[in-house]
PDB file of C-alpha atoms in Angstrom:
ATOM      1  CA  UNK A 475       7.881 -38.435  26.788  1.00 47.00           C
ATOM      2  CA  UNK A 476      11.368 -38.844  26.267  1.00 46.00           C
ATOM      3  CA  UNK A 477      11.040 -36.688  22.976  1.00 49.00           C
ATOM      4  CA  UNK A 478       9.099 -34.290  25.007  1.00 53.00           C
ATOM      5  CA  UNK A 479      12.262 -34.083  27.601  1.00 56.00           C
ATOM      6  CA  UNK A 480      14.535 -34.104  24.880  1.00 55.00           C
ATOM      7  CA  UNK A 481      13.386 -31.086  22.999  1.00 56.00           C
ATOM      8  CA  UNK A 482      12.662 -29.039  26.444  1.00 63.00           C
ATOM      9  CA  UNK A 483      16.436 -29.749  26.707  1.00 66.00           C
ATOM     10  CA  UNK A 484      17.264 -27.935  22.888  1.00 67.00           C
ATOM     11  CA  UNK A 485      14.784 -25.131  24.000  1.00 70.00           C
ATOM     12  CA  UNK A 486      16.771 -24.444  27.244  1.00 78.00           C
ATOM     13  CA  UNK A 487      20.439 -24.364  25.247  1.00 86.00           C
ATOM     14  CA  UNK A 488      19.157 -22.195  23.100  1.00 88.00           C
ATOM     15  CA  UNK A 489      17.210 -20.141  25.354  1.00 89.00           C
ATOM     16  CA  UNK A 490      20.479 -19.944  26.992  1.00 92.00           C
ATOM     17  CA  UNK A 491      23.072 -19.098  24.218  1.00 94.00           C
ATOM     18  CA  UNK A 492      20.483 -16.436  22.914  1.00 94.00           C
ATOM     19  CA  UNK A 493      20.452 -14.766  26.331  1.00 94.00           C
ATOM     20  CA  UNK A 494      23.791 -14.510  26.739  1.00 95.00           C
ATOM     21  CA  UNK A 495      24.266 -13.523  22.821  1.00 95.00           C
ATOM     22  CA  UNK A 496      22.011 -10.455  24.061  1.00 96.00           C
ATOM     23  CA  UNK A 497      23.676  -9.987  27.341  1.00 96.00           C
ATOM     24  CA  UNK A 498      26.606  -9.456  25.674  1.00 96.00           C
ATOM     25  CA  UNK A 499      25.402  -7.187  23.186  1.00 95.00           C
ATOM     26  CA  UNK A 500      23.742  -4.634  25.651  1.00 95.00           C
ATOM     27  CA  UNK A 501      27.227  -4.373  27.541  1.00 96.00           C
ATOM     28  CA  UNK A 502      28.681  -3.909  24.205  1.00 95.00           C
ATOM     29  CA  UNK A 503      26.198  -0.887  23.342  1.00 94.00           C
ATOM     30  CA  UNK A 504      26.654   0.245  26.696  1.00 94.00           C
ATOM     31  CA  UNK A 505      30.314   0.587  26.026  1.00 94.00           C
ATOM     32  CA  UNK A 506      29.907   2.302  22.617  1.00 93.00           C
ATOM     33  CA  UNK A 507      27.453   4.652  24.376  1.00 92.00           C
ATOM     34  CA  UNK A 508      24.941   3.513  22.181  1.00 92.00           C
ATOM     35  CA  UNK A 509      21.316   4.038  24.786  1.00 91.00           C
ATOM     36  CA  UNK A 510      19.046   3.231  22.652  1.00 89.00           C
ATOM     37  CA  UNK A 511      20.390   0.068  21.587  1.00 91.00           C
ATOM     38  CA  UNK A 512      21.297  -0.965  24.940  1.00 94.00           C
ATOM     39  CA  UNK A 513      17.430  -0.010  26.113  1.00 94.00           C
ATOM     40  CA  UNK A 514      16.754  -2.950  22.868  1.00 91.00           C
ATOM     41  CA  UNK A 515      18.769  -5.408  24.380  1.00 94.00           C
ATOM     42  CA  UNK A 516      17.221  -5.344  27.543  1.00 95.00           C
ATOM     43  CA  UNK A 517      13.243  -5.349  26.206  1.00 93.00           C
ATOM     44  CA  UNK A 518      14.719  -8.587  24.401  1.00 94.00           C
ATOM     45  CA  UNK A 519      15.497  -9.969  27.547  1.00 95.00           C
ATOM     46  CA  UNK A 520      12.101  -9.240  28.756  1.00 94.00           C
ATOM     47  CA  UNK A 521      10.226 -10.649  26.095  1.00 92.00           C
ATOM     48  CA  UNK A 522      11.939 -13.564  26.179  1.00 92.00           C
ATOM     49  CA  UNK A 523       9.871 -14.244  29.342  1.00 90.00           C
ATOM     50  CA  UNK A 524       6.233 -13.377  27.694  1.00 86.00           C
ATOM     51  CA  UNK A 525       6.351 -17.632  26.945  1.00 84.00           C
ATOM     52  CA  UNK A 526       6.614 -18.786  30.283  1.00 82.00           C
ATOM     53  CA  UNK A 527       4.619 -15.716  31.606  1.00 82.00           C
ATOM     54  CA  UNK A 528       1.596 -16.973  29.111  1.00 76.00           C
ATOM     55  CA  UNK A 529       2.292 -20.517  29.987  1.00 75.00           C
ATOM     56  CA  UNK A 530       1.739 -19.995  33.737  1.00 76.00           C
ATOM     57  CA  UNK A 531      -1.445 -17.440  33.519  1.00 73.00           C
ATOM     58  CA  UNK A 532      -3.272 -18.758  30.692  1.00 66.00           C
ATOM     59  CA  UNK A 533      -3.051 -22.579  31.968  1.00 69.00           C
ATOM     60  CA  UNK A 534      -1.587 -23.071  28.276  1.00 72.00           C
ATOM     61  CA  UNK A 535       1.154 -25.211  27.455  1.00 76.00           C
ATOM     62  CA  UNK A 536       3.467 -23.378  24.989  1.00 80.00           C
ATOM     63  CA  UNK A 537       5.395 -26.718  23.119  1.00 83.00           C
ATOM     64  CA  UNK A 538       8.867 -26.606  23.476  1.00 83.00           C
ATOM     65  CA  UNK A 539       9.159 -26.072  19.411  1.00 83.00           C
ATOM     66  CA  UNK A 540       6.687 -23.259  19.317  1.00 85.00           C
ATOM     67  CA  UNK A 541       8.765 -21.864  22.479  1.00 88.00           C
ATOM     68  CA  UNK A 542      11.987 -22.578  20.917  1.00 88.00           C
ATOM     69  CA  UNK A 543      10.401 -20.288  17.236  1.00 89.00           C
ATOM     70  CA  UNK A 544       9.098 -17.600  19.119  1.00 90.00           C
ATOM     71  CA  UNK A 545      12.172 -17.016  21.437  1.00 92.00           C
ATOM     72  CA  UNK A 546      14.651 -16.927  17.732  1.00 93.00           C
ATOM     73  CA  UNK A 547      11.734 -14.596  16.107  1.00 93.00           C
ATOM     74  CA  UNK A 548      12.345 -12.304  18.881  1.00 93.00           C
ATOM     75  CA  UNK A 549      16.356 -12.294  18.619  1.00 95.00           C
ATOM     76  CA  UNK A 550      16.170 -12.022  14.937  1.00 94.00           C
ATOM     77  CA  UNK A 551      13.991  -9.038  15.045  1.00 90.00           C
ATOM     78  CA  UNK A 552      15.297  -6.947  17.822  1.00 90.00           C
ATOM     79  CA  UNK A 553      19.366  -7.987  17.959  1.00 94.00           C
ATOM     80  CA  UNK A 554      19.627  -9.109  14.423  1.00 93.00           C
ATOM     81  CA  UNK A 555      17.303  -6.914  12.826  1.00 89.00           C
ATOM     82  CA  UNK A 556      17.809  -3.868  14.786  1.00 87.00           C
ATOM     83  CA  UNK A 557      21.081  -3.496  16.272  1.00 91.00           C
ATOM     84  CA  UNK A 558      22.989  -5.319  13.614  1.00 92.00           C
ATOM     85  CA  UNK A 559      21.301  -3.417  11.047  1.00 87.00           C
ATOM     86  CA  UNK A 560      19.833  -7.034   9.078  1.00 90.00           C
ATOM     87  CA  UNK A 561      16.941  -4.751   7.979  1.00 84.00           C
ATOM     88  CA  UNK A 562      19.176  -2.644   5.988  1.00 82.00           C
ATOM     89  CA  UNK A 563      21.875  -5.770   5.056  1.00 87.00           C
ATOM     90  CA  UNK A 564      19.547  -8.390   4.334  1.00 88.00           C
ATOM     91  CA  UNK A 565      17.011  -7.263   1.944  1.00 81.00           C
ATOM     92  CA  UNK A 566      14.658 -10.173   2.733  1.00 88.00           C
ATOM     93  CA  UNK A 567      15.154 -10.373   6.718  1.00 90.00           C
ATOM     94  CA  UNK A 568      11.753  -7.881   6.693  1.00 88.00           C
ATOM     95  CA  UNK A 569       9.987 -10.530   4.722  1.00 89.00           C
ATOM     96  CA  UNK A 570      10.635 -13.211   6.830  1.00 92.00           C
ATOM     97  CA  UNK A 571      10.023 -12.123   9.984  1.00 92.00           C
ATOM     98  CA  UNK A 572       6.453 -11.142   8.890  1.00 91.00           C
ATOM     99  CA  UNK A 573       6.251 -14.426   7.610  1.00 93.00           C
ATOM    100  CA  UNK A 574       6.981 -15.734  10.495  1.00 93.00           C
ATOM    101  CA  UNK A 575       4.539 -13.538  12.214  1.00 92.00           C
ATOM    102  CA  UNK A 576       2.230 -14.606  10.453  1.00 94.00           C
ATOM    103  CA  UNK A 577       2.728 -18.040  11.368  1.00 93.00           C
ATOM    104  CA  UNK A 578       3.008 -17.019  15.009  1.00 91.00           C
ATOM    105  CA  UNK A 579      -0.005 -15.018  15.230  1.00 91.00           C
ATOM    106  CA  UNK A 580      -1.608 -17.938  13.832  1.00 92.00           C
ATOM    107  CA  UNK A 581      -0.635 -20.410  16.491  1.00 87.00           C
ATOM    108  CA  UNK A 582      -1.541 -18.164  19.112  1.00 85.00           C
ATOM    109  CA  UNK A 583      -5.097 -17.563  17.557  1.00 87.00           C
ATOM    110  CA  UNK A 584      -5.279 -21.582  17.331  1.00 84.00           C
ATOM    111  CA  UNK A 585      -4.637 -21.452  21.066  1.00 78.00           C
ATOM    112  CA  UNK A 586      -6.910 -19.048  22.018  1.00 77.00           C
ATOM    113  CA  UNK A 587      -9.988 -20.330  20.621  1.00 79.00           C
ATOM    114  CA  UNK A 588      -9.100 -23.755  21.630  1.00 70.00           C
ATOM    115  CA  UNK A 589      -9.267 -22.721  24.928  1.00 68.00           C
ATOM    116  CA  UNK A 590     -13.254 -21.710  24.530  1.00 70.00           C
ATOM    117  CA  UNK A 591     -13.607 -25.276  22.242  1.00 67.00           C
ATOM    118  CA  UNK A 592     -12.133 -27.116  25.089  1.00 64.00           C
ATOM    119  CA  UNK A 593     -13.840 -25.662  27.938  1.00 60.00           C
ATOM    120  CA  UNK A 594     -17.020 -26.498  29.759  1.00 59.00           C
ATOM    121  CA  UNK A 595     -18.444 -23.381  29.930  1.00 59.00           C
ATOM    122  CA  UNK A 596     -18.968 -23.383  26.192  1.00 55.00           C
ATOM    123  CA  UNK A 597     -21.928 -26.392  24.703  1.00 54.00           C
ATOM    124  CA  UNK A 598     -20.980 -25.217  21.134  1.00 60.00           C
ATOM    125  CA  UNK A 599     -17.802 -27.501  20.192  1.00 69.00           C
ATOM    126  CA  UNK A 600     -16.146 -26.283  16.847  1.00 75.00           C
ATOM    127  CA  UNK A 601     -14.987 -27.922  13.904  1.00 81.00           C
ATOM    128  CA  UNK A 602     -11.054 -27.884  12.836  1.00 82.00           C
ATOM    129  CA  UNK A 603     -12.023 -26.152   9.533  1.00 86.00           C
ATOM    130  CA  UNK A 604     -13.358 -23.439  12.466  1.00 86.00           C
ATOM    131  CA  UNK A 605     -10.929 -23.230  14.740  1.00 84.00           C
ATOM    132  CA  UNK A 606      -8.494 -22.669  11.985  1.00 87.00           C
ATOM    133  CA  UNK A 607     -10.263 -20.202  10.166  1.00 90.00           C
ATOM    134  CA  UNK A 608     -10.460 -18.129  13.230  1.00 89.00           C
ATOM    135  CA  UNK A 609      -6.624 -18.927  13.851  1.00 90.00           C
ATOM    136  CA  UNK A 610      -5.977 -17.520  10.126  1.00 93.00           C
ATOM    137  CA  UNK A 611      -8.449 -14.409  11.153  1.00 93.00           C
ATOM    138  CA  UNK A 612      -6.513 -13.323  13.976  1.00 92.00           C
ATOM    139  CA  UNK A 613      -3.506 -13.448  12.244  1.00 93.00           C
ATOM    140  CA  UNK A 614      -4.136 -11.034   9.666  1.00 94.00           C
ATOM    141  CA  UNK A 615      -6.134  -9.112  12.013  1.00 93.00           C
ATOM    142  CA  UNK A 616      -2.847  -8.950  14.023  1.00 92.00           C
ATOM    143  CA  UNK A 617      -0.988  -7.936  10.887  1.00 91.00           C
ATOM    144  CA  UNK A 618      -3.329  -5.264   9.580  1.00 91.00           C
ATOM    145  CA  UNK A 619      -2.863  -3.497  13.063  1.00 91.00           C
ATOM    146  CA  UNK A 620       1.083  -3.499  12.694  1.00 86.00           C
ATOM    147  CA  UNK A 621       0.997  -2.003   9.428  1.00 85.00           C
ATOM    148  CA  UNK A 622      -1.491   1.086  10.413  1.00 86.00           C
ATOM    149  CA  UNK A 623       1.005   1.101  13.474  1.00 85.00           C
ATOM    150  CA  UNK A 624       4.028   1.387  11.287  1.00 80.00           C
ATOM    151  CA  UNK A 625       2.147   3.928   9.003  1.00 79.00           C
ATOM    152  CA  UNK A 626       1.351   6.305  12.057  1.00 81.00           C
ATOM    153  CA  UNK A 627       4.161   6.030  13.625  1.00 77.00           C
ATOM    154  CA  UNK A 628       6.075   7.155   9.864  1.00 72.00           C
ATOM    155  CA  UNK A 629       3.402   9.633   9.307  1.00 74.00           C
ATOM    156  CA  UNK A 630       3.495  11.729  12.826  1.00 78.00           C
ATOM    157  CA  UNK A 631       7.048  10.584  13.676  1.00 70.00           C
ATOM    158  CA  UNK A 632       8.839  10.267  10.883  1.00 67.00           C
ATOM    159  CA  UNK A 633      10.363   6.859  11.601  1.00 66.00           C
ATOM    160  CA  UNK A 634      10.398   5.431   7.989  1.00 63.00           C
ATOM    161  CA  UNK A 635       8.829   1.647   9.199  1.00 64.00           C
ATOM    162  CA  UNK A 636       7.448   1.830   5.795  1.00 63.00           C
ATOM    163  CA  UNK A 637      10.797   2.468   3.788  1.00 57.00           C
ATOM    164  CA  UNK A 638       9.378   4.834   1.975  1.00 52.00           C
ATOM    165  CA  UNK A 639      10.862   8.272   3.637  1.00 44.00           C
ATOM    166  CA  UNK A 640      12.929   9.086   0.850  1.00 48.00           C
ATOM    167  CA  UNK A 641      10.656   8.992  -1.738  1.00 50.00           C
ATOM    168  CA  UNK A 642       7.442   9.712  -0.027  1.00 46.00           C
ATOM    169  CA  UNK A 643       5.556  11.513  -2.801  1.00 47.00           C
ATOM    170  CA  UNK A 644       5.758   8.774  -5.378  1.00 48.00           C
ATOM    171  CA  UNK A 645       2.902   6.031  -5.414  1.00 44.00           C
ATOM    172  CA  UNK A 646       3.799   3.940  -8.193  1.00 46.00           C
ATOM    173  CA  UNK A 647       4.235   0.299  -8.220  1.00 43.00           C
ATOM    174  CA  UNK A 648       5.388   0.356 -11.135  1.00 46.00           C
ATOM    175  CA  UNK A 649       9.153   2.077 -10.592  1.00 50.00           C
ATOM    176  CA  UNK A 650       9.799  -1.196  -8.499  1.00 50.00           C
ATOM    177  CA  UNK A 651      10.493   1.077  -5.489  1.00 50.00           C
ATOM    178  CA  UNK A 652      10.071  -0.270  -2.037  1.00 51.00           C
ATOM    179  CA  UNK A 653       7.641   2.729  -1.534  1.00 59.00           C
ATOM    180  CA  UNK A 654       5.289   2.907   1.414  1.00 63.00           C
ATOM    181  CA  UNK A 655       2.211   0.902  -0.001  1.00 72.00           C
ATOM    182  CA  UNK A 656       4.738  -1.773  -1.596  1.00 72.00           C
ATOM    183  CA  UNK A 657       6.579  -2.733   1.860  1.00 77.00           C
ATOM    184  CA  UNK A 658       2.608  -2.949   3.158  1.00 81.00           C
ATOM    185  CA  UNK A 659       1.514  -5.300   0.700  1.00 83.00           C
ATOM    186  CA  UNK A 660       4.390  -7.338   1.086  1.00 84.00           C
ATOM    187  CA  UNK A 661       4.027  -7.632   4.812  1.00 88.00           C
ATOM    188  CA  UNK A 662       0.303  -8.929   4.281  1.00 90.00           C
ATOM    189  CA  UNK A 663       0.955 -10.978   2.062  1.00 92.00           C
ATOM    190  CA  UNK A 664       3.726 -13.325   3.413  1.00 93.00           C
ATOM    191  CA  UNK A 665       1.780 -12.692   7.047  1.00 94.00           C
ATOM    192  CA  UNK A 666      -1.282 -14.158   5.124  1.00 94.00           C
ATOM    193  CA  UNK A 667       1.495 -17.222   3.816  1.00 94.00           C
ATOM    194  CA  UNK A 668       2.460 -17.670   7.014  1.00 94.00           C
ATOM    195  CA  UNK A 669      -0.979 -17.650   8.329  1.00 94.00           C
ATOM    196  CA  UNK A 670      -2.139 -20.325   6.102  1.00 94.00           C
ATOM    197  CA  UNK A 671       0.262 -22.710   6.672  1.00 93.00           C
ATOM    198  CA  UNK A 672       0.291 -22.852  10.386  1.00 91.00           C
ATOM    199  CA  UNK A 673      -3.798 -23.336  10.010  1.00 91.00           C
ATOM    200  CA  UNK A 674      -3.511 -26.351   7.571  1.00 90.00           C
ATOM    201  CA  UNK A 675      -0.889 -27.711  10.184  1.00 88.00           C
ATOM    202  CA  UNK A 676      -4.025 -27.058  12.741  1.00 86.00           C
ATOM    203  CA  UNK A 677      -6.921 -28.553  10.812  1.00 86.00           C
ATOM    204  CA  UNK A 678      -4.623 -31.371   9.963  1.00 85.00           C
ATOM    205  CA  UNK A 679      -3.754 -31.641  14.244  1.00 83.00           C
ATOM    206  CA  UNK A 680      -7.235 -31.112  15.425  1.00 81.00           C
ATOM    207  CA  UNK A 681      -8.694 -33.961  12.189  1.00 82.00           C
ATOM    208  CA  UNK A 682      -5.948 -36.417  13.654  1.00 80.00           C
ATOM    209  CA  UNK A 683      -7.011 -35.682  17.739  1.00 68.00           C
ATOM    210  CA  UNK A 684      -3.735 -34.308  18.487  1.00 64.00           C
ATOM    211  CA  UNK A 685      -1.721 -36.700  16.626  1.00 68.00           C
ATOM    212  CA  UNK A 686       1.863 -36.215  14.652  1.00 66.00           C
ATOM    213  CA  UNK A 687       5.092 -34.865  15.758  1.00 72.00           C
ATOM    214  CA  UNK A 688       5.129 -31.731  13.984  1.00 72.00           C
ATOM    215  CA  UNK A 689       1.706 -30.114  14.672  1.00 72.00           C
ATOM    216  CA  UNK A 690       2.398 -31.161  18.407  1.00 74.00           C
ATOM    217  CA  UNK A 691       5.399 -29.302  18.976  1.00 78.00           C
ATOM    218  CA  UNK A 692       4.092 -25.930  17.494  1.00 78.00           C
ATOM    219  CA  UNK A 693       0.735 -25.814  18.680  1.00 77.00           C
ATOM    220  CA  UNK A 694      -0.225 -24.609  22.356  1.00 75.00           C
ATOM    221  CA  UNK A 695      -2.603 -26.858  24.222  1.00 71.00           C
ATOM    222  CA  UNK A 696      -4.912 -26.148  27.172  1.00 65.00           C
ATOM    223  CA  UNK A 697      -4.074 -28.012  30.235  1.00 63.00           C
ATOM    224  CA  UNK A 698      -6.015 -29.980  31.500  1.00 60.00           C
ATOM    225  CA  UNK A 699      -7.426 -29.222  35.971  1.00 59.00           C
ATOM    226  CA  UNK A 700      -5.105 -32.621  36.799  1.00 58.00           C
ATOM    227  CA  UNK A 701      -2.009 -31.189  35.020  1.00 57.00           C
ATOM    228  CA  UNK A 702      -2.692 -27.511  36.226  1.00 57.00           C
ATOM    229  CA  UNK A 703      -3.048 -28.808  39.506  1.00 55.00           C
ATOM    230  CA  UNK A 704       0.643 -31.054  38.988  1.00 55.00           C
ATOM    231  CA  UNK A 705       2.454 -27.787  37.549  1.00 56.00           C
ATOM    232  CA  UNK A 706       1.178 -25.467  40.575  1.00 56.00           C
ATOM    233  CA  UNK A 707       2.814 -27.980  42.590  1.00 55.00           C
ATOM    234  CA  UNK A 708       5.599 -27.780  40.770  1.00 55.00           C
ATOM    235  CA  UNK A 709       6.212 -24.305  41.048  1.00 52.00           C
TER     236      UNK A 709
END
């Protein structure tokens, strides 16, 4: 318990110097007249909420570690990534937030069928091997969906997700450009790295019956009608 407390206690510092890292950049962009930047800033500030939002309507605890990844992911992406301009600085920051993703996507996948495995309704109870398979499923199935979003949205809009808007005509591998197909293989593939890592941790969680430090504070688990009932009164 008191390692419990003590990383809910991390997860709230750095919930709180992240929002006021954003805060601070949207009246920045505001300043420099900069809209659509601004308009970033504050959807980071909402989706910083999605956790707890999830937490309270899915009767799923999100761990303060998994919280505390998720909530960085999200700066990193939209702050970082976007209005700092990593994407273009940092020729790797694309890579690892889709490994990351991955690894996220995976967790939430783990949490979702866990909630079936777990619940009465349901006489079929699953193995780990499973629940992580279907964890590592979603995942890429959450990946492959990004990537046709990111070609569309290059291919009617012209937004260039792909990095491949200067060169557009050429399809070869081979010129070691980061062409349109190149950027989409790398994104699956370090999704599917990430994927695969966060559903060992979850066969390795679920063969141990919830056991080990590590696997505990990544992976979301169900609450049980006692402790739903406890955090209602809570609120």
């Amino acid at each position: 318990m008191k390692a419990n407390s003590g990383l809910k206690k991390n997860r709230t510092k750095i919930q709180m110097v992240l929002t006021a890292l954003v805060i601070l950049s949207v009246v920045r962009q505001f300043f420099l007249g900069n809209y659509h930047n601004m308009f970033l800033g504050i959807l980071t500030l909402i989706l910083f909420m999605v956790p707890q939002f999830l937490d309270r309507k899915l009767n799923v605890t999100i761990p303060p570690g998994l919280e505390t990844v998720i909530l960085i992911f999200i700066f990193s992406a939209e702050i970082l990534g976007e209005i700092n301009a990593f994407y273009v600085k940092i020729p790797i920051w694309d890579t690892i937030l889709h490994t990351t993703n991955g690894f996220l996507m995976a967790a939430i996948g783990f949490a979702l069928i866990d909630l079936f495995n777990r619940s009465d309704r349901f006489s079929i109870k699953m193995s780990p091997y499973f629940v992580a398979f279907f964890a590592f499923c979603f995942s890429m199935t959450v990946g492959v969906m990004w990537e046709f979003f990111e070609f569309s949205m290059d291919w009617f809009f012209g937004m260039d997700m792909q990095k491949d808007w200067i060169v557009p005509a050429i399809n070869s591998v081979k010129l070691n450009l980061d062409i349109g197909i190149v950027d989409t293989m790398k994104d699956l593939i370090v999704n599917f790295i990430g994927a695969v890592v966060f559903s060992i941790i979850g066969i390795l969680y679920l063969r141990n019956r919830g056991k080990g430090k590590l696997a505990a504070s990544l992976i979301p688990q169900v609450r049980s009608k006692q402790e739903e009932e406890l955090s209602s009164k809570d609120q």
